[in-house]
Amino acid sequence: MKSFIEKCCDQCWHSPSTPCELFVACSVEGPLCHNDDKCKEKYKNLNEALRYVSTDIPVIFIGMGTCGLASGADKVKSAIEEELVNQNINALIVPTGCVGYCAREPIVDIKLPGEDRISYCEIQPKDVKDLIKTTIIDKKVYKKKLLGSYGETKDGIPNIDEIPFFKRQHKVVLKNCGVINPNSIDEYIAAGGFKALDKALRILTPEKVIEEIKASGLRGRGGGGFPTGIKWELAHKKKSDTKYIICNADEGDPGAFMDRSVLESDPYRLIEGMIIGAYAIGASYGYIYCRAEYPLAIERLEDAILKCREYGLLGKNILDSDFDFDLKIKKGAGAFVCGEETALIASIEGKRGMPRPRPPYPADSGLWGKPTVINNVETFANVPSVINMGSAWFASTGTKTSKGTKVFALSGKVVNSGLVEVPMGITLREVVFDIGGGIPDDKKFKAVQIGGPSGGCLPDSVLDTEVDYESLKEVGAMMGSGGFVVMDEDTCMVDVAKFFLTFIQNESCGKCVPCREGTKRMLEIIERIPVRYGSNGDKTEQLQRFKGIIHLQRLAKVIQDTSLCGLGQSAPNPVLSGLRYFRDEYEEHLFERKCGAKVCKEILTYEIDPDVCNGCGVCLRKCSAEAIIGEKKQPHQIIQVKCTKCGMCFESCRFDAIKVN
Amino acid sequence: MDGNIFQQYPKNDRSNLIAMLQDIQEVHGYLPEKEIRKVADHLGMSLSGVYGVATFYNQFRLTPLGKNIIRVCRGTACHVKNSANILMALENELGICAGQTTRDKLFTLETVACIGACSIAPVININDDYYGRVTVKEIPKILNKYKKQEQAVSAE
């Protein structure tokens, strides 16, 4: 036997056309329908092979998610293949997804027969020779790049869960990410996959599934935080000949990448969650609406769906339960607003992705006017664990109102960027400093931006806030989809507000006036702040600017209260949280014409320090405004009237001769 | 190939509009007017309806592309790590603005909201290659790689 769909002997009969309800249970505990020691042996061996428990050759796991590939994992893979041929070693190479420690990619794990699986990080092609020699030939540990081991802590090799980055994490959704091969349905089953589906179809009624989800307190992980069980119940109670279930994988938030990682590293988990959801509400068809910008995720999902059909886990009469369900991928075409459920439905119907007023909620009347449930990737990925381990187990982690864990995409000015899954109720400080390892280059922490364009920037004073839906709202951010961008003293808050407003303004669909016009005006006001008005400047401009500032807060409130959908309602958040926590920075820009972080170029002056400049001429060549003059080997100088403040000279100077004030 | 796109999708089923446009863009690199007209006929929609959808989504382009597509990530994490300067450096180096194609049709410069590789910010992506932790100083070197490739091809 090479895979579970193969029959152990003639007595086994599962196939998509003749489904057997015991297929999943049998795969792990098999065989269940007949007693045969040979078949038992076959199943046991297959499971062990798939879990790499007993291997007779070394196994090499390489993290091949987008972050791994971007760090050069494919080059490492070819280098390893080449080295294995050169050394004449027979080993198995298994591509996995992302283990979450993106900052240390490419990550390579090596498992020798009878030994623990040991993880090595930051492996470059030039390290491969040493790595293979030390680990496989000499059977030692390659100390230089050691990360941790998947076994017990011993001989100075820490267990991987004890290193600071993983220590505070609690993995539910990301359990398999980076551990199993995302292209292999058999590995997923061997790791306990589809067990929840098996339990739901064989033992639980749809009502019971919904009850479990309700009791678990699982809330929408897309950011809204609507209780998932209640949403499912609404759709379940609605009578209709067809119902739909949709997975929102249109992760448009700049600075968030957890959905991508789940799709690339554990696609079957999402599919399992969706099938359970479909069973609970009685949906016959599902869509995964995924960003076209995630080609790898789409490829793996396509593959996963085909495999599920092959195994009879999608299609007609799934596991002989009389339940039919199939799904399809719809590629999003790059519109942030399509993350809003009604806009997403419009987009699947082939229209412009514009939201419509709710009610009726999609659970009443959604896709093609039929009851539709839409959940985020992470919400669906939580479902198998809830069904498997029970609602009480799930509800035991978290705070009073928010249960379970949350995956955050930790990025920005932080040492350990990557994906972290933490129990709700952890403080922001722990995430930034304990897991994230603080700020690189000994810079000072300034803010953390949570929840993408609809979230807010939180300063040091509120870092002891516990993470849950309500407490984040109280301090002026929101859960959002889980982007977690850390900013240090070199980040200017006015610039950040400008950045988000530019994004929102570009992505506003234009259907409702408050959002279309309001964000535009708000952006104009913010853009006028870091501008230098010379003495001969336009007086009306200056007047306009102050008028704008006076009205900024009120404008923000109006946009919040009157916009049609979540995009507009939350658009002013970055500005409001900026004014709430970083008012001094805004005032510094306004009254003193200074940008402490040296970001707002318009109000900076660039000067060349004649004592340091050796006249190499690089800046002169780089300057597109021809504002730099000077003889070769003599100190140069900048003509201030010509200078466009592009900062290219500062970037290109190798001697730090350019001073910014 | 081209004819296949129209055969794949049933006539008058508007829900496939976006998928069709995506397929056409896959083949041509952009959406030629002729094809948009064909799509409108095929799906029984007005031309303005198709145009409306094509201009709503960021993915669709109505002008041809250059040979190498440079995508500069402008996500939050990249922005915090100075991707604005990277973009500016590319614009200066190529002499075009974001969204344009160089006159020799060698490069198209685009910005993307977020590539999703925030952990190695700032990121640019050229065709299918990712470049992480890019600095302004590296830009000419990266571009030269592609220019050299082009020279090698034309020399043959």
PDB file of C-alpha atoms in Angstrom, chain A residues 466-558:
ATOM      1  CA  GLU A 466      -4.950  41.688  26.405  1.00  0.00           C
ATOM      2  CA  VAL A 467      -5.699  40.522  22.912  1.00  0.00           C
ATOM      3  CA  ASP A 468      -9.395  39.981  22.349  1.00  0.00           C
ATOM      4  CA  TYR A 469     -12.043  41.473  20.095  1.00  0.00           C
ATOM      5  CA  GLU A 470     -13.471  43.883  22.664  1.00  0.00           C
ATOM      6  CA  SER A 471     -10.324  45.102  24.388  1.00  0.00           C
ATOM      7  CA  LEU A 472      -8.665  45.955  21.079  1.00  0.00           C
ATOM      8  CA  LYS A 473     -11.710  47.987  20.060  1.00  0.00           C
ATOM      9  CA  GLU A 474     -11.542  49.833  23.377  1.00  0.00           C
ATOM     10  CA  VAL A 475      -8.013  51.017  22.744  1.00  0.00           C
ATOM     11  CA  GLY A 476      -8.870  52.117  19.222  1.00  0.00           C
ATOM     12  CA  ALA A 477      -7.630  49.250  17.071  1.00  0.00           C
ATOM     13  CA  MET A 478      -9.466  46.131  16.014  1.00  0.00           C
ATOM     14  CA  MET A 479      -8.721  42.472  15.555  1.00  0.00           C
ATOM     15  CA  GLY A 480      -8.982  42.836  11.793  1.00  0.00           C
ATOM     16  CA  SER A 481      -7.611  39.885   9.964  1.00  0.00           C
ATOM     17  CA  GLY A 482      -4.504  39.764  12.117  1.00  0.00           C
ATOM     18  CA  GLY A 483      -1.839  41.949  10.580  1.00  0.00           C
ATOM     19  CA  PHE A 484       0.554  42.952  13.318  1.00  0.00           C
ATOM     20  CA  VAL A 485       3.075  45.506  12.075  1.00  0.00           C
ATOM     21  CA  VAL A 486       5.645  46.774  14.541  1.00  0.00           C
ATOM     22  CA  MET A 487       7.027  50.261  14.086  1.00  0.00           C
ATOM     23  CA  ASP A 488      10.082  51.868  15.645  1.00  0.00           C
ATOM     24  CA  GLU A 489      11.280  55.434  16.101  1.00  0.00           C
ATOM     25  CA  ASP A 490      12.068  55.735  12.384  1.00  0.00           C
ATOM     26  CA  THR A 491       8.407  55.491  11.483  1.00  0.00           C
ATOM     27  CA  CYS A 492       6.395  58.674  11.194  1.00  0.00           C
ATOM     28  CA  MET A 493       2.789  58.384  12.303  1.00  0.00           C
ATOM     29  CA  VAL A 494       1.555  61.092   9.947  1.00  0.00           C
ATOM     30  CA  ASP A 495       3.149  59.194   7.110  1.00  0.00           C
ATOM     31  CA  VAL A 496       1.515  55.947   8.251  1.00  0.00           C
ATOM     32  CA  ALA A 497      -1.882  57.614   8.358  1.00  0.00           C
ATOM     33  CA  LYS A 498      -1.236  58.981   4.886  1.00  0.00           C
ATOM     34  CA  PHE A 499      -0.213  55.548   3.668  1.00  0.00           C
ATOM     35  CA  PHE A 500      -3.379  53.860   4.904  1.00  0.00           C
ATOM     36  CA  LEU A 501      -5.633  56.606   3.641  1.00  0.00           C
ATOM     37  CA  THR A 502      -4.020  56.406   0.211  1.00  0.00           C
ATOM     38  CA  PHE A 503      -4.693  52.691   0.221  1.00  0.00           C
ATOM     39  CA  ILE A 504      -8.300  53.057   1.396  1.00  0.00           C
ATOM     40  CA  GLN A 505      -8.950  55.834  -1.057  1.00  0.00           C
ATOM     41  CA  ASN A 506      -7.638  53.728  -3.945  1.00  0.00           C
ATOM     42  CA  GLU A 507      -9.630  50.728  -2.829  1.00  0.00           C
ATOM     43  CA  SER A 508     -12.884  52.495  -2.037  1.00  0.00           C
ATOM     44  CA  CYS A 509     -15.426  51.117  -4.483  1.00  0.00           C
ATOM     45  CA  GLY A 510     -17.131  54.446  -4.909  1.00  0.00           C
ATOM     46  CA  LYS A 511     -20.668  53.343  -4.257  1.00  0.00           C
ATOM     47  CA  CYS A 512     -21.367  55.497  -1.232  1.00  0.00           C
ATOM     48  CA  VAL A 513     -20.514  59.178  -0.920  1.00  0.00           C
ATOM     49  CA  PRO A 514     -19.052  59.283   2.613  1.00  0.00           C
ATOM     50  CA  CYS A 515     -16.381  56.797   1.728  1.00  0.00           C
ATOM     51  CA  ARG A 516     -15.676  57.916  -1.831  1.00  0.00           C
ATOM     52  CA  GLU A 517     -15.520  61.652  -1.145  1.00  0.00           C
ATOM     53  CA  GLY A 518     -14.802  61.619   2.569  1.00  0.00           C
ATOM     54  CA  THR A 519     -11.647  59.546   2.413  1.00  0.00           C
ATOM     55  CA  LYS A 520     -10.442  61.690  -0.464  1.00  0.00           C
ATOM     56  CA  ARG A 521     -10.869  64.857   1.567  1.00  0.00           C
ATOM     57  CA  MET A 522      -9.335  63.264   4.604  1.00  0.00           C
ATOM     58  CA  LEU A 523      -6.326  62.236   2.575  1.00  0.00           C
ATOM     59  CA  GLU A 524      -6.003  65.764   1.214  1.00  0.00           C
ATOM     60  CA  ILE A 525      -6.001  67.161   4.735  1.00  0.00           C
ATOM     61  CA  ILE A 526      -3.382  64.698   5.895  1.00  0.00           C
ATOM     62  CA  GLU A 527      -1.286  65.301   2.776  1.00  0.00           C
ATOM     63  CA  ARG A 528      -1.230  69.022   3.502  1.00  0.00           C
ATOM     64  CA  ILE A 529       0.332  68.491   6.927  1.00  0.00           C
ATOM     65  CA  PRO A 530       3.909  67.608   6.021  1.00  0.00           C
ATOM     66  CA  VAL A 531       4.314  70.278   3.370  1.00  0.00           C
ATOM     67  CA  ARG A 532       6.691  73.195   3.459  1.00  0.00           C
ATOM     68  CA  TYR A 533       5.145  76.504   2.562  1.00  0.00           C
ATOM     69  CA  GLY A 534       7.790  79.021   1.668  1.00  0.00           C
ATOM     70  CA  SER A 535       7.412  82.687   2.551  1.00  0.00           C
ATOM     71  CA  ASN A 536       6.268  83.278  -1.006  1.00  0.00           C
ATOM     72  CA  GLY A 537       3.868  80.349  -0.719  1.00  0.00           C
ATOM     73  CA  ASP A 538       0.240  80.300  -1.424  1.00  0.00           C
ATOM     74  CA  LYS A 539      -1.625  81.853   1.505  1.00  0.00           C
ATOM     75  CA  THR A 540      -4.925  80.183   0.630  1.00  0.00           C
ATOM     76  CA  GLU A 541      -3.216  76.823   0.735  1.00  0.00           C
ATOM     77  CA  GLN A 542      -2.056  77.527   4.268  1.00  0.00           C
ATOM     78  CA  LEU A 543      -5.521  78.632   5.256  1.00  0.00           C
ATOM     79  CA  GLN A 544      -7.025  75.520   3.717  1.00  0.00           C
ATOM     80  CA  ARG A 545      -4.664  73.376   5.669  1.00  0.00           C
ATOM     81  CA  PHE A 546      -5.689  74.783   9.001  1.00  0.00           C
ATOM     82  CA  LYS A 547      -9.324  74.651   8.091  1.00  0.00           C
ATOM     83  CA  GLY A 548      -8.829  70.995   7.253  1.00  0.00           C
ATOM     84  CA  ILE A 549      -7.126  70.211  10.523  1.00  0.00           C
ATOM     85  CA  ILE A 550      -9.957  71.812  12.459  1.00  0.00           C
ATOM     86  CA  HIS A 551     -12.509  69.641  10.701  1.00  0.00           C
ATOM     87  CA  LEU A 552     -10.478  66.441  10.540  1.00  0.00           C
ATOM     88  CA  GLN A 553     -11.904  64.788  13.609  1.00  0.00           C
ATOM     89  CA  ARG A 554     -15.485  65.627  12.747  1.00  0.00           C
ATOM     90  CA  LEU A 555     -15.045  64.417   9.184  1.00  0.00           C
ATOM     91  CA  ALA A 556     -13.658  61.146  10.492  1.00  0.00           C
ATOM     92  CA  LYS A 557     -16.675  60.670  12.741  1.00  0.00           C
ATOM     93  CA  VAL A 558     -19.115  61.352   9.903  1.00  0.00           C
TER      94      VAL A 558
END
